[in-house]
């Protein structure tokens, strides 16, 4: 499930879902949860072409979070 929408990675390896606390990646033969990324209220995601990295963006950093843009190593 997701709180907003889901995004496929470029090669179709991962499905990203958005949640209040961040982003979850789903992968594998049964698309079980693969990894979580803590970034409160993240609303946008972009995968690198080779799917080694993601970038998440949260427009709302009013809760003391000063990181609006984070680059993650998958």
PDB file of C-alpha atoms in Angstrom:
ATOM      1  CA  UNK A   1       0.000   0.000   0.000  1.00  0.00           C
ATOM      2  CA  UNK A   2       1.014   3.628  -0.312  1.00  0.00           C
ATOM      3  CA  UNK A   3      -0.236   6.939   1.027  1.00  0.00           C
ATOM      4  CA  UNK A   4       0.085   8.814  -2.259  1.00  0.00           C
ATOM      5  CA  UNK A   5       1.335   7.007  -5.363  1.00  0.00           C
ATOM      6  CA  UNK A   6       3.880   4.421  -6.518  1.00  0.00           C
ATOM      7  CA  UNK A   7       6.826   4.736  -8.919  1.00  0.00           C
ATOM      8  CA  UNK A   8       8.632   2.025 -10.909  1.00  0.00           C
ATOM      9  CA  UNK A   9      12.407   2.128 -11.264  1.00  0.00           C
ATOM     10  CA  UNK A  10      13.782   2.503 -14.825  1.00  0.00           C
ATOM     11  CA  UNK A  11      14.537  -1.215 -15.277  1.00  0.00           C
ATOM     12  CA  UNK A  12      11.471  -2.403 -13.359  1.00  0.00           C
ATOM     13  CA  UNK A  13      13.512  -3.902 -10.522  1.00  0.00           C
ATOM     14  CA  UNK A  14      11.933  -1.804  -7.757  1.00  0.00           C
ATOM     15  CA  UNK A  15       8.562  -0.349  -6.926  1.00  0.00           C
ATOM     16  CA  UNK A  16       8.731   2.696  -4.634  1.00  0.00           C
ATOM     17  CA  UNK A  17       5.823   3.553  -2.349  1.00  0.00           C
ATOM     18  CA  UNK A  18       5.409   6.728  -0.322  1.00  0.00           C
ATOM     19  CA  UNK A  19       4.551   6.831   3.381  1.00  0.00           C
ATOM     20  CA  UNK A  20       4.413   9.521   6.048  1.00  0.00           C
ATOM     21  CA  UNK A  21       7.829   8.468   7.397  1.00  0.00           C
ATOM     22  CA  UNK A  22       9.528   8.063   4.030  1.00  0.00           C
ATOM     23  CA  UNK A  23       9.829   5.742   1.052  1.00  0.00           C
ATOM     24  CA  UNK A  24       9.780   1.950   0.822  1.00  0.00           C
ATOM     25  CA  UNK A  25      11.236  -0.107  -2.009  1.00  0.00           C
ATOM     26  CA  UNK A  26       9.695  -3.412  -2.994  1.00  0.00           C
ATOM     27  CA  UNK A  27      11.627  -6.011  -5.008  1.00  0.00           C
ATOM     28  CA  UNK A  28      12.219  -9.683  -5.700  1.00  0.00           C
ATOM     29  CA  UNK A  29      10.048 -12.408  -7.183  1.00  0.00           C
ATOM     30  CA  UNK A  30       7.146 -11.636  -4.816  1.00  0.00           C
ATOM     31  CA  UNK A  31       7.845  -7.894  -4.561  1.00  0.00           C
ATOM     32  CA  UNK A  32       8.297  -8.016  -0.806  1.00  0.00           C
ATOM     33  CA  UNK A  33       9.601  -4.985   1.042  1.00  0.00           C
ATOM     34  CA  UNK A  34      13.293  -4.622   0.195  1.00  0.00           C
ATOM     35  CA  UNK A  35      14.381  -1.436   1.954  1.00  0.00           C
ATOM     36  CA  UNK A  36      13.034   1.635   3.797  1.00  0.00           C
ATOM     37  CA  UNK A  37      14.376   5.183   3.594  1.00  0.00           C
ATOM     38  CA  UNK A  38      13.509   7.561   6.426  1.00  0.00           C
ATOM     39  CA  UNK A  39      12.622  10.940   4.916  1.00  0.00           C
ATOM     40  CA  UNK A  40       9.466  12.371   6.527  1.00  0.00           C
ATOM     41  CA  UNK A  41       6.814  13.517   4.068  1.00  0.00           C
ATOM     42  CA  UNK A  42       8.888  12.708   0.973  1.00  0.00           C
ATOM     43  CA  UNK A  43       6.781  13.410  -2.106  1.00  0.00           C
ATOM     44  CA  UNK A  44       9.135  12.898  -5.050  1.00  0.00           C
ATOM     45  CA  UNK A  45      11.643  10.230  -6.037  1.00  0.00           C
ATOM     46  CA  UNK A  46      14.064   9.752  -8.898  1.00  0.00           C
ATOM     47  CA  UNK A  47      16.096   6.632  -9.651  1.00  0.00           C
ATOM     48  CA  UNK A  48      19.529   6.675 -11.241  1.00  0.00           C
ATOM     49  CA  UNK A  49      19.531   4.973 -14.674  1.00  0.00           C
ATOM     50  CA  UNK A  50      21.380   1.905 -13.323  1.00  0.00           C
ATOM     51  CA  UNK A  51      19.150   1.807 -10.208  1.00  0.00           C
ATOM     52  CA  UNK A  52      22.080   2.151  -7.787  1.00  0.00           C
ATOM     53  CA  UNK A  53      20.836   5.409  -6.233  1.00  0.00           C
ATOM     54  CA  UNK A  54      17.625   7.243  -5.511  1.00  0.00           C
ATOM     55  CA  UNK A  55      16.968  10.883  -4.735  1.00  0.00           C
ATOM     56  CA  UNK A  56      14.027  11.795  -2.508  1.00  0.00           C
ATOM     57  CA  UNK A  57      12.565  15.243  -2.005  1.00  0.00           C
ATOM     58  CA  UNK A  58      10.376  16.519   0.808  1.00  0.00           C
ATOM     59  CA  UNK A  59       8.923  20.003   0.316  1.00  0.00           C
ATOM     60  CA  UNK A  60       7.888  20.137   3.990  1.00  0.00           C
ATOM     61  CA  UNK A  61      10.858  20.353   6.313  1.00  0.00           C
ATOM     62  CA  UNK A  62       9.084  22.383   8.991  1.00  0.00           C
ATOM     63  CA  UNK A  63       9.514  19.717  11.684  1.00  0.00           C
ATOM     64  CA  UNK A  64      13.137  20.507  12.327  1.00  0.00           C
ATOM     65  CA  UNK A  65      14.239  18.426   9.359  1.00  0.00           C
ATOM     66  CA  UNK A  66      16.682  20.460   7.318  1.00  0.00           C
ATOM     67  CA  UNK A  67      17.167  17.872   4.583  1.00  0.00           C
ATOM     68  CA  UNK A  68      14.740  18.516   1.764  1.00  0.00           C
ATOM     69  CA  UNK A  69      16.773  16.545  -0.786  1.00  0.00           C
ATOM     70  CA  UNK A  70      18.568  13.286   0.052  1.00  0.00           C
ATOM     71  CA  UNK A  71      20.634  10.997  -2.178  1.00  0.00           C
ATOM     72  CA  UNK A  72      20.494   7.346  -1.110  1.00  0.00           C
ATOM     73  CA  UNK A  73      22.656   4.362  -2.035  1.00  0.00           C
ATOM     74  CA  UNK A  74      20.400   1.392  -2.762  1.00  0.00           C
TER      75      UNK A  74
END
